[in-house]
PDB file of C-alpha atoms and ligand atoms in Angstrom:
ATOM      1  CA  UNK A 577      86.665 103.876  95.487  1.00 68.00           C
ATOM      2  CA  UNK A 578      84.236 106.451  94.154  1.00 74.00           C
ATOM      3  CA  UNK A 579      80.807 107.628  95.168  1.00 72.00           C
ATOM      4  CA  UNK A 580      77.640 107.535  93.136  1.00 70.00           C
ATOM      5  CA  UNK A 581      76.458 111.129  92.931  1.00 68.00           C
ATOM      6  CA  UNK A 582      72.815 110.445  93.678  1.00 81.00           C
ATOM      7  CA  UNK A 583      71.216 111.719  96.884  1.00 91.00           C
ATOM      8  CA  UNK A 584      68.891 109.788  99.182  1.00 95.00           C
ATOM      9  CA  UNK A 585      66.015 111.812  97.761  1.00 96.00           C
ATOM     10  CA  UNK A 586      66.871 110.727  94.212  1.00 96.00           C
ATOM     11  CA  UNK A 587      66.832 107.100  95.309  1.00 97.00           C
ATOM     12  CA  UNK A 588      63.560 107.522  97.213  1.00 97.00           C
ATOM     13  CA  UNK A 589      61.955 109.274  94.262  1.00 97.00           C
ATOM     14  CA  UNK A 590      63.093 106.567  91.842  1.00 97.00           C
ATOM     15  CA  UNK A 591      61.697 103.822  94.095  1.00 97.00           C
ATOM     16  CA  UNK A 592      58.342 105.631  94.260  1.00 97.00           C
ATOM     17  CA  UNK A 593      58.271 106.079  90.468  1.00 97.00           C
ATOM     18  CA  UNK A 594      59.069 102.439  89.799  1.00 96.00           C
ATOM     19  CA  UNK A 595      56.463 101.340  92.358  1.00 96.00           C
ATOM     20  CA  UNK A 596      53.826 102.817  90.053  1.00 95.00           C
ATOM     21  CA  UNK A 597      55.127 101.033  86.986  1.00 92.00           C
ATOM     22  CA  UNK A 598      54.487  97.431  87.947  1.00 88.00           C
ATOM     23  CA  UNK A 599      51.916  95.760  90.178  1.00 91.00           C
ATOM     24  CA  UNK A 600      54.251  92.816  90.724  1.00 89.00           C
ATOM     25  CA  UNK A 601      56.872  94.916  92.535  1.00 92.00           C
ATOM     26  CA  UNK A 602      54.676  97.722  93.873  1.00 95.00           C
ATOM     27  CA  UNK A 603      54.700  96.417  97.427  1.00 95.00           C
ATOM     28  CA  UNK A 604      58.439  95.797  97.711  1.00 95.00           C
ATOM     29  CA  UNK A 605      59.321  99.128  96.127  1.00 97.00           C
ATOM     30  CA  UNK A 606      56.917 101.017  98.385  1.00 97.00           C
ATOM     31  CA  UNK A 607      58.583  99.346 101.367  1.00 97.00           C
ATOM     32  CA  UNK A 608      62.048 100.045  99.936  1.00 97.00           C
ATOM     33  CA  UNK A 609      61.175 103.755  99.544  1.00 98.00           C
ATOM     34  CA  UNK A 610      60.214 103.880 103.247  1.00 98.00           C
ATOM     35  CA  UNK A 611      63.381 102.036 104.205  1.00 98.00           C
ATOM     36  CA  UNK A 612      65.501 104.471 102.163  1.00 98.00           C
ATOM     37  CA  UNK A 613      63.759 107.336 103.968  1.00 98.00           C
ATOM     38  CA  UNK A 614      64.766 105.853 107.337  1.00 98.00           C
ATOM     39  CA  UNK A 615      68.355 105.356 106.112  1.00 98.00           C
ATOM     40  CA  UNK A 616      68.369 108.984 105.034  1.00 97.00           C
ATOM     41  CA  UNK A 617      67.381 109.948 108.583  1.00 98.00           C
ATOM     42  CA  UNK A 618      70.206 107.844 110.042  1.00 98.00           C
ATOM     43  CA  UNK A 619      72.594 109.530 107.616  1.00 97.00           C
ATOM     44  CA  UNK A 620      71.380 113.024 108.526  1.00 97.00           C
ATOM     45  CA  UNK A 621      71.610 112.257 112.237  1.00 97.00           C
ATOM     46  CA  UNK A 622      75.219 111.106 111.888  1.00 97.00           C
ATOM     47  CA  UNK A 623      76.267 114.017 109.677  1.00 96.00           C
ATOM     48  CA  UNK A 624      74.644 116.689 111.787  1.00 96.00           C
ATOM     49  CA  UNK A 625      76.183 115.625 115.060  1.00 95.00           C
ATOM     50  CA  UNK A 626      78.326 118.568 116.187  1.00 94.00           C
ATOM     51  CA  UNK A 627      82.034 117.825 116.378  1.00 94.00           C
ATOM     52  CA  UNK A 628      81.634 114.139 115.582  1.00 96.00           C
ATOM     53  CA  UNK A 629      83.066 112.060 112.783  1.00 97.00           C
ATOM     54  CA  UNK A 630      82.933 108.278 112.581  1.00 97.00           C
ATOM     55  CA  UNK A 631      86.153 106.834 113.982  1.00 97.00           C
ATOM     56  CA  UNK A 632      86.060 103.637 111.926  1.00 96.00           C
ATOM     57  CA  UNK A 633      85.930 101.543 115.069  1.00 97.00           C
ATOM     58  CA  UNK A 634      82.375 100.306 115.368  1.00 97.00           C
ATOM     59  CA  UNK A 635      82.800  99.465 119.039  1.00 96.00           C
ATOM     60  CA  UNK A 636      83.742 103.097 119.679  1.00 97.00           C
ATOM     61  CA  UNK A 637      81.016 104.584 117.465  1.00 97.00           C
ATOM     62  CA  UNK A 638      78.267 102.281 118.682  1.00 96.00           C
ATOM     63  CA  UNK A 639      76.772 104.684 121.276  1.00 95.00           C
ATOM     64  CA  UNK A 640      76.096 107.213 118.488  1.00 96.00           C
ATOM     65  CA  UNK A 641      74.690 104.668 116.026  1.00 96.00           C
ATOM     66  CA  UNK A 642      72.492 103.221 118.754  1.00 93.00           C
ATOM     67  CA  UNK A 643      70.760 106.591 119.093  1.00 92.00           C
ATOM     68  CA  UNK A 644      69.494 106.538 115.513  1.00 94.00           C
ATOM     69  CA  UNK A 645      69.107 102.823 114.775  1.00 95.00           C
ATOM     70  CA  UNK A 646      65.544 102.815 116.128  1.00 95.00           C
ATOM     71  CA  UNK A 647      64.447 104.940 113.138  1.00 97.00           C
ATOM     72  CA  UNK A 648      65.111 101.955 110.877  1.00 97.00           C
ATOM     73  CA  UNK A 649      63.524  99.501 113.319  1.00 97.00           C
ATOM     74  CA  UNK A 650      60.347 101.551 113.693  1.00 97.00           C
ATOM     75  CA  UNK A 651      60.031 101.957 109.921  1.00 98.00           C
ATOM     76  CA  UNK A 652      60.273  98.211 109.401  1.00 97.00           C
ATOM     77  CA  UNK A 653      57.890  97.547 112.286  1.00 97.00           C
ATOM     78  CA  UNK A 654      55.285  99.754 110.601  1.00 97.00           C
ATOM     79  CA  UNK A 655      55.886  98.968 106.912  1.00 96.00           C
ATOM     80  CA  UNK A 656      57.820  95.726 106.558  1.00 94.00           C
ATOM     81  CA  UNK A 657      56.539  92.286 105.607  1.00 93.00           C
ATOM     82  CA  UNK A 658      55.133  90.486 108.716  1.00 93.00           C
ATOM     83  CA  UNK A 659      58.191  88.342 109.652  1.00 93.00           C
ATOM     84  CA  UNK A 660      60.537  91.350 109.465  1.00 94.00           C
ATOM     85  CA  UNK A 661      58.041  93.593 111.257  1.00 96.00           C
ATOM     86  CA  UNK A 662      57.876  91.069 114.114  1.00 96.00           C
ATOM     87  CA  UNK A 663      61.635  90.912 114.299  1.00 95.00           C
ATOM     88  CA  UNK A 664      61.831  94.721 114.386  1.00 96.00           C
ATOM     89  CA  UNK A 665      59.304  94.789 117.257  1.00 96.00           C
ATOM     90  CA  UNK A 666      61.427  92.292 119.164  1.00 96.00           C
ATOM     91  CA  UNK A 667      64.597  94.298 118.620  1.00 96.00           C
ATOM     92  CA  UNK A 668      62.959  97.532 119.772  1.00 95.00           C
ATOM     93  CA  UNK A 669      62.236  95.989 123.143  1.00 93.00           C
ATOM     94  CA  UNK A 670      65.399  93.908 123.645  1.00 88.00           C
ATOM     95  CA  UNK A 671      68.115  96.274 124.826  1.00 78.00           C
ATOM     96  CA  UNK A 672      71.592  95.227 123.765  1.00 89.00           C
ATOM     97  CA  UNK A 673      70.518  92.847 120.993  1.00 94.00           C
ATOM     98  CA  UNK A 674      70.936  95.458 118.273  1.00 94.00           C
ATOM     99  CA  UNK A 675      74.497  96.151 119.483  1.00 95.00           C
ATOM    100  CA  UNK A 676      75.295  92.475 119.125  1.00 96.00           C
ATOM    101  CA  UNK A 677      73.768  92.347 115.638  1.00 96.00           C
ATOM    102  CA  UNK A 678      75.766  95.342 114.490  1.00 96.00           C
ATOM    103  CA  UNK A 679      79.055  94.082 115.921  1.00 96.00           C
ATOM    104  CA  UNK A 680      78.634  90.640 114.398  1.00 96.00           C
ATOM    105  CA  UNK A 681      77.741  92.115 110.990  1.00 96.00           C
ATOM    106  CA  UNK A 682      80.745  94.423 111.220  1.00 95.00           C
ATOM    107  CA  UNK A 683      83.071  91.448 111.596  1.00 92.00           C
ATOM    108  CA  UNK A 684      81.411  89.347 108.898  1.00 90.00           C
ATOM    109  CA  UNK A 685      78.769  91.079 106.778  1.00 92.00           C
ATOM    110  CA  UNK A 686      75.930  88.878 105.573  1.00 93.00           C
ATOM    111  CA  UNK A 687      72.971  89.681 103.356  1.00 93.00           C
ATOM    112  CA  UNK A 688      70.686  87.772 105.702  1.00 93.00           C
ATOM    113  CA  UNK A 689      71.420  90.230 108.532  1.00 95.00           C
ATOM    114  CA  UNK A 690      68.857  92.656 107.237  1.00 95.00           C
ATOM    115  CA  UNK A 691      68.760  95.150 110.127  1.00 96.00           C
ATOM    116  CA  UNK A 692      72.505  95.487 110.558  1.00 97.00           C
ATOM    117  CA  UNK A 693      72.984  95.974 106.827  1.00 97.00           C
ATOM    118  CA  UNK A 694      70.282  98.653 106.635  1.00 97.00           C
ATOM    119  CA  UNK A 695      71.538 100.542 109.704  1.00 97.00           C
ATOM    120  CA  UNK A 696      75.227 100.363 108.844  1.00 97.00           C
ATOM    121  CA  UNK A 697      75.026 101.341 105.149  1.00 97.00           C
ATOM    122  CA  UNK A 698      74.672 105.080 105.947  1.00 97.00           C
ATOM    123  CA  UNK A 699      77.346 104.846 108.668  1.00 97.00           C
ATOM    124  CA  UNK A 700      79.834 103.131 106.330  1.00 97.00           C
ATOM    125  CA  UNK A 701      79.077 105.578 103.577  1.00 95.00           C
ATOM    126  CA  UNK A 702      79.712 108.560 105.855  1.00 96.00           C
ATOM    127  CA  UNK A 703      82.897 106.894 107.085  1.00 97.00           C
ATOM    128  CA  UNK A 704      84.071 106.642 103.460  1.00 96.00           C
ATOM    129  CA  UNK A 705      83.037 110.185 102.568  1.00 94.00           C
ATOM    130  CA  UNK A 706      84.605 111.732 105.655  1.00 95.00           C
ATOM    131  CA  UNK A 707      87.980 110.168 104.845  1.00 95.00           C
ATOM    132  CA  UNK A 708      87.925 107.462 107.508  1.00 96.00           C
ATOM    133  CA  UNK A 709      88.678 103.751 107.244  1.00 95.00           C
ATOM    134  CA  UNK A 710      87.266 100.665 108.904  1.00 95.00           C
ATOM    135  CA  UNK A 711      89.713 100.082 111.760  1.00 93.00           C
ATOM    136  CA  UNK A 712      88.767  97.196 113.996  1.00 87.00           C
ATOM    137  CA  UNK A 713      88.037  94.638 111.310  1.00 88.00           C
ATOM    138  CA  UNK A 714      90.178  92.901 108.749  1.00 85.00           C
ATOM    139  CA  UNK A 715      89.305  91.959 105.188  1.00 86.00           C
ATOM    140  CA  UNK A 716      91.013  90.522 102.167  1.00 85.00           C
ATOM    141  CA  UNK A 717      91.956  92.877  99.398  1.00 89.00           C
ATOM    142  CA  UNK A 718      90.632  91.263  96.200  1.00 93.00           C
ATOM    143  CA  UNK A 719      89.763  92.981  92.947  1.00 92.00           C
ATOM    144  CA  UNK A 720      86.125  91.871  93.089  1.00 93.00           C
ATOM    145  CA  UNK A 721      85.574  92.968  96.696  1.00 96.00           C
ATOM    146  CA  UNK A 722      85.038  96.560  97.782  1.00 96.00           C
ATOM    147  CA  UNK A 723      88.449  98.232  98.204  1.00 95.00           C
ATOM    148  CA  UNK A 724      87.083 100.364 101.056  1.00 96.00           C
ATOM    149  CA  UNK A 725      85.437  97.718 103.246  1.00 96.00           C
ATOM    150  CA  UNK A 726      85.813  94.301 101.589  1.00 95.00           C
ATOM    151  CA  UNK A 727      82.057  94.036 100.940  1.00 95.00           C
ATOM    152  CA  UNK A 728      80.445  92.032  98.149  1.00 97.00           C
ATOM    153  CA  UNK A 729      78.961  93.739  95.105  1.00 98.00           C
ATOM    154  CA  UNK A 730      75.216  94.451  95.230  1.00 98.00           C
ATOM    155  CA  UNK A 731      74.891  95.466  91.600  1.00 98.00           C
ATOM    156  CA  UNK A 732      77.092  96.380  88.651  1.00 98.00           C
ATOM    157  CA  UNK A 733      76.581  99.238  86.235  1.00 97.00           C
ATOM    158  CA  UNK A 734      77.895 100.543  82.928  1.00 96.00           C
ATOM    159  CA  UNK A 735      78.519 104.246  82.498  1.00 93.00           C
ATOM    160  CA  UNK A 736      80.477 106.280  79.999  1.00 88.00           C
ATOM    161  CA  UNK A 737      83.327 107.922  81.887  1.00 81.00           C
ATOM    162  CA  UNK A 738      85.455 109.217  79.026  1.00 75.00           C
ATOM    163  CA  UNK A 739      84.180 110.917  75.918  1.00 68.00           C
ATOM    164  CA  UNK A 740      86.202 108.492  73.785  1.00 67.00           C
ATOM    165  CA  UNK A 741      84.472 105.407  75.162  1.00 65.00           C
ATOM    166  CA  UNK A 742      81.257 104.354  73.482  1.00 68.00           C
ATOM    167  CA  UNK A 743      80.266 101.227  75.349  1.00 73.00           C
ATOM    168  CA  UNK A 744      80.864 102.406  78.897  1.00 82.00           C
ATOM    169  CA  UNK A 745      83.004 101.419  81.863  1.00 93.00           C
ATOM    170  CA  UNK A 746      81.844  98.906  84.423  1.00 96.00           C
ATOM    171  CA  UNK A 747      81.633  99.611  88.147  1.00 96.00           C
ATOM    172  CA  UNK A 748      80.497  97.485  91.067  1.00 97.00           C
ATOM    173  CA  UNK A 749      78.451  98.968  93.928  1.00 97.00           C
ATOM    174  CA  UNK A 750      79.317  97.680  97.405  1.00 97.00           C
ATOM    175  CA  UNK A 751      76.418  96.122  99.309  1.00 97.00           C
ATOM    176  CA  UNK A 752      77.924  97.082 102.664  1.00 96.00           C
ATOM    177  CA  UNK A 753      79.025 100.713 102.217  1.00 96.00           C
ATOM    178  CA  UNK A 754      77.358 101.586  98.844  1.00 96.00           C
ATOM    179  CA  UNK A 755      80.525 103.144  97.396  1.00 95.00           C
ATOM    180  CA  UNK A 756      81.535 101.895  93.962  1.00 95.00           C
ATOM    181  CA  UNK A 757      84.743 100.809  92.272  1.00 96.00           C
ATOM    182  CA  UNK A 758      85.696 100.140  88.689  1.00 95.00           C
ATOM    183  CA  UNK A 759      85.983  96.549  87.569  1.00 96.00           C
ATOM    184  CA  UNK A 760      86.776  94.633  84.392  1.00 95.00           C
ATOM    185  CA  UNK A 761      83.945  94.756  81.910  1.00 94.00           C
ATOM    186  CA  UNK A 762      83.979  91.059  81.143  1.00 95.00           C
ATOM    187  CA  UNK A 763      84.614  89.190  84.412  1.00 97.00           C
ATOM    188  CA  UNK A 764      82.601  87.500  87.134  1.00 98.00           C
ATOM    189  CA  UNK A 765      81.988  89.828  90.090  1.00 98.00           C
ATOM    190  CA  UNK A 766      82.208  86.909  92.512  1.00 98.00           C
ATOM    191  CA  UNK A 767      85.198  84.803  91.423  1.00 97.00           C
ATOM    192  CA  UNK A 768      86.930  86.876  88.763  1.00 97.00           C
ATOM    193  CA  UNK A 769      86.366  84.315  85.966  1.00 98.00           C
ATOM    194  CA  UNK A 770      87.025  86.052  82.653  1.00 97.00           C
ATOM    195  CA  UNK A 771      86.758  83.337  79.988  1.00 98.00           C
ATOM    196  CA  UNK A 772      83.863  84.534  77.826  1.00 97.00           C
ATOM    197  CA  UNK A 773      82.557  80.977  77.382  1.00 97.00           C
ATOM    198  CA  UNK A 774      81.990  80.781  81.165  1.00 98.00           C
ATOM    199  CA  UNK A 775      80.060  84.047  81.411  1.00 98.00           C
ATOM    200  CA  UNK A 776      76.415  84.321  80.467  1.00 96.00           C
ATOM    201  CA  UNK A 777      74.035  87.250  80.118  1.00 96.00           C
ATOM    202  CA  UNK A 778      70.288  87.284  80.228  1.00 95.00           C
ATOM    203  CA  UNK A 779      67.862  90.059  79.648  1.00 91.00           C
ATOM    204  CA  UNK A 780      64.248  90.532  78.629  1.00 91.00           C
ATOM    205  CA  UNK A 781      62.607  93.339  76.667  1.00 91.00           C
ATOM    206  CA  UNK A 782      60.709  94.272  79.856  1.00 89.00           C
ATOM    207  CA  UNK A 783      63.922  95.749  81.288  1.00 92.00           C
ATOM    208  CA  UNK A 784      65.945  97.025  78.407  1.00 93.00           C
ATOM    209  CA  UNK A 785      68.675  98.495  80.632  1.00 97.00           C
ATOM    210  CA  UNK A 786      69.106  95.630  83.099  1.00 98.00           C
ATOM    211  CA  UNK A 787      70.621  92.202  82.623  1.00 97.00           C
ATOM    212  CA  UNK A 788      71.689  89.198  84.623  1.00 98.00           C
ATOM    213  CA  UNK A 789      75.461  88.677  84.584  1.00 98.00           C
ATOM    214  CA  UNK A 790      75.975  85.023  85.477  1.00 98.00           C
ATOM    215  CA  UNK A 791      79.069  82.856  85.851  1.00 98.00           C
ATOM    216  CA  UNK A 792      79.195  79.158  85.066  1.00 98.00           C
ATOM    217  CA  UNK A 793      82.385  78.632  87.046  1.00 98.00           C
ATOM    218  CA  UNK A 794      80.999  79.648  90.454  1.00 98.00           C
ATOM    219  CA  UNK A 795      77.267  79.703  89.567  1.00 98.00           C
ATOM    220  CA  UNK A 796      76.815  83.174  91.095  1.00 98.00           C
ATOM    221  CA  UNK A 797      75.214  86.182  89.433  1.00 98.00           C
ATOM    222  CA  UNK A 798      74.823  89.909  89.829  1.00 98.00           C
ATOM    223  CA  UNK A 799      72.489  92.284  88.015  1.00 98.00           C
ATOM    224  CA  UNK A 800      73.998  94.844  85.682  1.00 98.00           C
ATOM    225  CA  UNK A 801      72.341  98.226  85.068  1.00 98.00           C
ATOM    226  CA  UNK A 802      73.289  99.895  81.797  1.00 96.00           C
ATOM    227  CA  UNK A 803      73.315 103.653  82.349  1.00 95.00           C
ATOM    228  CA  UNK A 804      74.363 104.190  78.727  1.00 94.00           C
ATOM    229  CA  UNK A 805      70.849 103.002  77.813  1.00 94.00           C
ATOM    230  CA  UNK A 806      68.929 104.687  80.628  1.00 95.00           C
ATOM    231  CA  UNK A 807      70.923 107.525  82.131  1.00 94.00           C
ATOM    232  CA  UNK A 808      68.502 108.347  84.938  1.00 95.00           C
ATOM    233  CA  UNK A 809      68.303 104.790  86.275  1.00 97.00           C
ATOM    234  CA  UNK A 810      69.549 104.353  89.854  1.00 97.00           C
ATOM    235  CA  UNK A 811      71.452 101.035  90.013  1.00 97.00           C
ATOM    236  CA  UNK A 812      70.567 100.169  93.640  1.00 97.00           C
ATOM    237  CA  UNK A 813      66.871 100.868  93.052  1.00 97.00           C
ATOM    238  CA  UNK A 814      66.386  99.640  89.481  1.00 97.00           C
ATOM    239  CA  UNK A 815      68.032  96.387  90.520  1.00 97.00           C
ATOM    240  CA  UNK A 816      65.274  95.861  93.105  1.00 96.00           C
ATOM    241  CA  UNK A 817      62.545  96.636  90.553  1.00 95.00           C
ATOM    242  CA  UNK A 818      63.804  93.982  88.135  1.00 95.00           C
ATOM    243  CA  UNK A 819      62.795  91.171  90.502  1.00 93.00           C
ATOM    244  CA  UNK A 820      61.562  89.046  87.600  1.00 92.00           C
ATOM    245  CA  UNK A 821      65.151  88.555  86.469  1.00 96.00           C
ATOM    246  CA  UNK A 822      66.041  87.003  89.830  1.00 95.00           C
ATOM    247  CA  UNK A 823      63.378  84.371  89.251  1.00 94.00           C
ATOM    248  CA  UNK A 824      64.937  83.509  85.910  1.00 94.00           C
ATOM    249  CA  UNK A 825      68.394  83.257  87.476  1.00 97.00           C
ATOM    250  CA  UNK A 826      67.224  80.998  90.320  1.00 97.00           C
ATOM    251  CA  UNK A 827      65.405  78.748  87.866  1.00 96.00           C
ATOM    252  CA  UNK A 828      68.663  78.358  85.983  1.00 96.00           C
ATOM    253  CA  UNK A 829      70.609  77.364  89.073  1.00 97.00           C
ATOM    254  CA  UNK A 830      72.394  80.627  89.850  1.00 98.00           C
ATOM    255  CA  UNK A 831      72.743  82.176  93.302  1.00 98.00           C
ATOM    256  CA  UNK A 832      72.801  85.917  93.800  1.00 98.00           C
ATOM    257  CA  UNK A 833      76.105  87.256  95.105  1.00 97.00           C
ATOM    258  CA  UNK A 834      74.308  89.455  97.633  1.00 97.00           C
ATOM    259  CA  UNK A 835      70.577  89.708  98.357  1.00 96.00           C
ATOM    260  CA  UNK A 836      69.314  93.285  98.347  1.00 94.00           C
ATOM    261  CA  UNK A 837      67.540  94.970 101.254  1.00 92.00           C
ATOM    262  CA  UNK A 838      64.140  93.624 100.262  1.00 90.00           C
ATOM    263  CA  UNK A 839      65.547  90.092 100.340  1.00 88.00           C
ATOM    264  CA  UNK A 840      65.649  89.451  96.573  1.00 88.00           C
TER     265      UNK A 840
HETATM  266 ZN1   ZN B1283      82.255  98.699 100.744  1.00 75.88          ZN
HETATM  267 ZN1   ZN B1284      82.227  83.318  89.033  1.00 75.88          ZN
END
């Protein structure tokens, strides 16, 4: 497990920049920038709490997370697409429901549990950075699942790690805790398939540094961001901006391994 070096501010800035580049994704990236800002506030709240570190037991840490989860809910209520905004409004008034959402996501993360995923990403990340481990949940240890929390990959990226390597090493970024781990360069990030004839790639000139990495064995795909082509790209954010590639993948019968926080 390693940690992408970028700060919340770098991610927010990148989302704002990309929002100006395309009318098609302006709205979702503007929303994503606001959402990242609220996640940053959750993160800062957790880190600045005197004498407190996450225990790794969500049930135990819940009272602390509860205190800051409304930042995310209020942001979505004000800036999210109407169905999500309505849901946020409901959650802000229904005491106890958010606890249930978080606990159920903790046991079995799902990309359709938007609020729990958004609230728990900063918590999980801080748990990883502060040397903790998830305690009260089990997960399988598989090469193509996050070694820290068992989460699915949100995006993959290529980056040159050693001076001797020219084409770059591949990492996967966890959708649940946003840490990353190195993975085989030519293999499906969902089922591990590594026969080249079963793996397909798609990219368009519109996004020179991003491609679809699809598998014909399991029919799942993930987006790959090539940092050897565009060093200042931010995988989690650039992946969102390349929404047009998701349309191509769906039209060709592939399912995304994990939907991102704007539901694409
Ligand atoms: Zn993880
Ligand atoms: Zn596969």
